[in-house]
PDB file of C-alpha atoms in Angstrom:
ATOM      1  CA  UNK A   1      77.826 154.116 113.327  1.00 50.00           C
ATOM      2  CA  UNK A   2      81.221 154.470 113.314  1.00 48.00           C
ATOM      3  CA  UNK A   3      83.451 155.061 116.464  1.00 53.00           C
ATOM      4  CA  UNK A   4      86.285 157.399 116.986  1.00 62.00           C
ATOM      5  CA  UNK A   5      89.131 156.702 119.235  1.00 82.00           C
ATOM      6  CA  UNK A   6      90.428 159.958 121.568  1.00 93.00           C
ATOM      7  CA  UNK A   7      93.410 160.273 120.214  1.00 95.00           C
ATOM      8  CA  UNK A   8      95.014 161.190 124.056  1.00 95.00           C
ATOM      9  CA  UNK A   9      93.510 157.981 125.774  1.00 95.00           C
ATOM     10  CA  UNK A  10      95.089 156.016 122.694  1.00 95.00           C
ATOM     11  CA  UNK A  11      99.077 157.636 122.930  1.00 96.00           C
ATOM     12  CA  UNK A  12      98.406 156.972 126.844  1.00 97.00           C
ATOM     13  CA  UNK A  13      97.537 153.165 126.128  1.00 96.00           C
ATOM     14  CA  UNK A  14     100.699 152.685 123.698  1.00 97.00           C
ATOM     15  CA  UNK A  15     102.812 154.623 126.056  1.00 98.00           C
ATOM     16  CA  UNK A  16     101.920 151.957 128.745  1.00 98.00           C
ATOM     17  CA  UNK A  17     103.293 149.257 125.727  1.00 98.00           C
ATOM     18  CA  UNK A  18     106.366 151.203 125.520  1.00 98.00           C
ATOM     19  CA  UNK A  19     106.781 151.361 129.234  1.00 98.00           C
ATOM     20  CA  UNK A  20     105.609 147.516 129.305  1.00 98.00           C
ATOM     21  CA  UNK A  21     108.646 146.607 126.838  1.00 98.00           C
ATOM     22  CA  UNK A  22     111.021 149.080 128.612  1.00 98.00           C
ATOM     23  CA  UNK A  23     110.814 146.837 131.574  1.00 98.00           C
ATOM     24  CA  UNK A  24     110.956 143.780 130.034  1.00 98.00           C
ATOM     25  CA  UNK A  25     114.014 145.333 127.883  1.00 98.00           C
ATOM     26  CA  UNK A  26     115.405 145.975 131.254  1.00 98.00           C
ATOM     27  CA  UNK A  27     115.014 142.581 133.094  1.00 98.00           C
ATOM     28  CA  UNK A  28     116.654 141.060 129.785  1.00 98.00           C
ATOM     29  CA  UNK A  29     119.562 143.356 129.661  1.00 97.00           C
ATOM     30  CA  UNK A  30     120.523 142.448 133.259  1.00 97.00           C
ATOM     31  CA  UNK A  31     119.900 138.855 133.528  1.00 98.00           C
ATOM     32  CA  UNK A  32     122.514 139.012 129.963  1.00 97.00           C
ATOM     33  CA  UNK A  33     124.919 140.542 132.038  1.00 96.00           C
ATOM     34  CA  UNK A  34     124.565 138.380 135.253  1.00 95.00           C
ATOM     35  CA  UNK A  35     125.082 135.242 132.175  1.00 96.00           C
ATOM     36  CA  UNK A  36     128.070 137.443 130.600  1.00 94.00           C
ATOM     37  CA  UNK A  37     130.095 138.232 133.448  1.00 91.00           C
ATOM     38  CA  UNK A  38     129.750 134.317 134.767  1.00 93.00           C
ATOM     39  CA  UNK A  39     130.902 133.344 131.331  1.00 93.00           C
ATOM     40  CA  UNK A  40     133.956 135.199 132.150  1.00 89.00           C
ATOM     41  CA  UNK A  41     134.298 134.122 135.451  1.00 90.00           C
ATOM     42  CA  UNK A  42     133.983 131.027 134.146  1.00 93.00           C
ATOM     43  CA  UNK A  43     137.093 131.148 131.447  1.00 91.00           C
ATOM     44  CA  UNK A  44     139.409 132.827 133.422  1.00 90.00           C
ATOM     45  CA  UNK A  45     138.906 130.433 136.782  1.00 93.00           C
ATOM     46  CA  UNK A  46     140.023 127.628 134.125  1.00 94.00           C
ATOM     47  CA  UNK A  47     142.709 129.682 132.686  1.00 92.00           C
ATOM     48  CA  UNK A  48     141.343 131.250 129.653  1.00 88.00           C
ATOM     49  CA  UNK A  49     140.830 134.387 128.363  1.00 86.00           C
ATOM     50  CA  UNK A  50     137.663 136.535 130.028  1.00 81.00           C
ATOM     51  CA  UNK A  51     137.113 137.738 126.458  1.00 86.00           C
ATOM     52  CA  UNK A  52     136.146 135.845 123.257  1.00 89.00           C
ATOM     53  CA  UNK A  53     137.002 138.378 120.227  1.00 92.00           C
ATOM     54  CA  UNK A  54     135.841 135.942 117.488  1.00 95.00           C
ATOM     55  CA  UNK A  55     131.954 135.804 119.731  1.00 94.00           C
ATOM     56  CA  UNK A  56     131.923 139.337 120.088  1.00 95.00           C
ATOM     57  CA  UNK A  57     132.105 139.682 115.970  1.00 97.00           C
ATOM     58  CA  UNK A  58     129.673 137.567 115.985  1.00 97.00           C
ATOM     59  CA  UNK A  59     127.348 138.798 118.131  1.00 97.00           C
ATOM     60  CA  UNK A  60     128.000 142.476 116.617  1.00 97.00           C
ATOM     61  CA  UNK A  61     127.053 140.912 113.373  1.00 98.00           C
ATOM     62  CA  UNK A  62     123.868 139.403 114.624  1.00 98.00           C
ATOM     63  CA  UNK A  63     123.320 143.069 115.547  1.00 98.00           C
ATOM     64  CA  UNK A  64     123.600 144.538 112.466  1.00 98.00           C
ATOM     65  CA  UNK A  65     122.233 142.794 110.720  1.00 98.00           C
ATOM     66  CA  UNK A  66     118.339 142.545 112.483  1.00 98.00           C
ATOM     67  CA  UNK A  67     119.271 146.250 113.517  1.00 98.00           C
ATOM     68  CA  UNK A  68     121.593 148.056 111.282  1.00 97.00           C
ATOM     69  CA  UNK A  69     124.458 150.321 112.488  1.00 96.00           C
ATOM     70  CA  UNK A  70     122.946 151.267 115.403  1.00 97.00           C
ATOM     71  CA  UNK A  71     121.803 147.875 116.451  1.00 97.00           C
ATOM     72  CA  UNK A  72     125.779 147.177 116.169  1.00 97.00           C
ATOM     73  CA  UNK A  73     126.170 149.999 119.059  1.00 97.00           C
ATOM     74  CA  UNK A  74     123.422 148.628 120.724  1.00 97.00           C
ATOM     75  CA  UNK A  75     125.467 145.301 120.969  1.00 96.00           C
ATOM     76  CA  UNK A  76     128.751 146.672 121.764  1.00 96.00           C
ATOM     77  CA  UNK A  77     127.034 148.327 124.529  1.00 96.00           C
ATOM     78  CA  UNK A  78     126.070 145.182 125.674  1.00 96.00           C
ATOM     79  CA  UNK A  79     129.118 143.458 125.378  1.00 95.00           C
ATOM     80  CA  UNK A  80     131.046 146.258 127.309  1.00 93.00           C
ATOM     81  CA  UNK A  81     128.717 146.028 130.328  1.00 93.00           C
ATOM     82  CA  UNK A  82     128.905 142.600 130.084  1.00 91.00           C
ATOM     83  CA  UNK A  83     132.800 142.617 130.069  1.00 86.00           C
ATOM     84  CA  UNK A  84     133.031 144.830 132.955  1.00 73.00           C
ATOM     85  CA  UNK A  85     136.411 146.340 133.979  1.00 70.00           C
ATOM     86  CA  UNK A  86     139.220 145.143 131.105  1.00 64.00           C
TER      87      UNK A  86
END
């Protein structure tokens, strides 16, 4: 006997994944900018720069490389909310 899934109820149960992952997506993205911007708080209370250029390349290469080009954009969107105002 063999059983057939409706096809409907199955894009509604991976839709709930990609919602599921959306928020969880979400929560990450903001508790990396709550760490980011108190990293920069952090360096320029005790006279540094806010911004590390050399970390940044690194973290766009991270990017890339798991991602490709558009994980690169996906991490210099994250670094420039992180940032905030330059």
């Amino acid at each position: 006997m063999s059983t057939t899934t409706d096809p409907a109820a199955r894009i509604d149960a991976l839709r709930g994944e990609i919602d599921s992952c959306d928020a969880q997506i979400i929560e990450l993205v903001q508790r990396r900018l709550a760490i980011s911007r108190e990293i920069g708080a952090l360096r320029t209370a005790s006279g540094g720069t806010r911004l590390s250029l050399a970390r940044e390349q690194r973290v766009l290469d991270r990017f890339r490389a798991a991602l490709g080009d558009d994980g690169a954009s996906l991490g210099m969107f994250l670094l420039r909310q992180g940032r905030g105002r330059l």
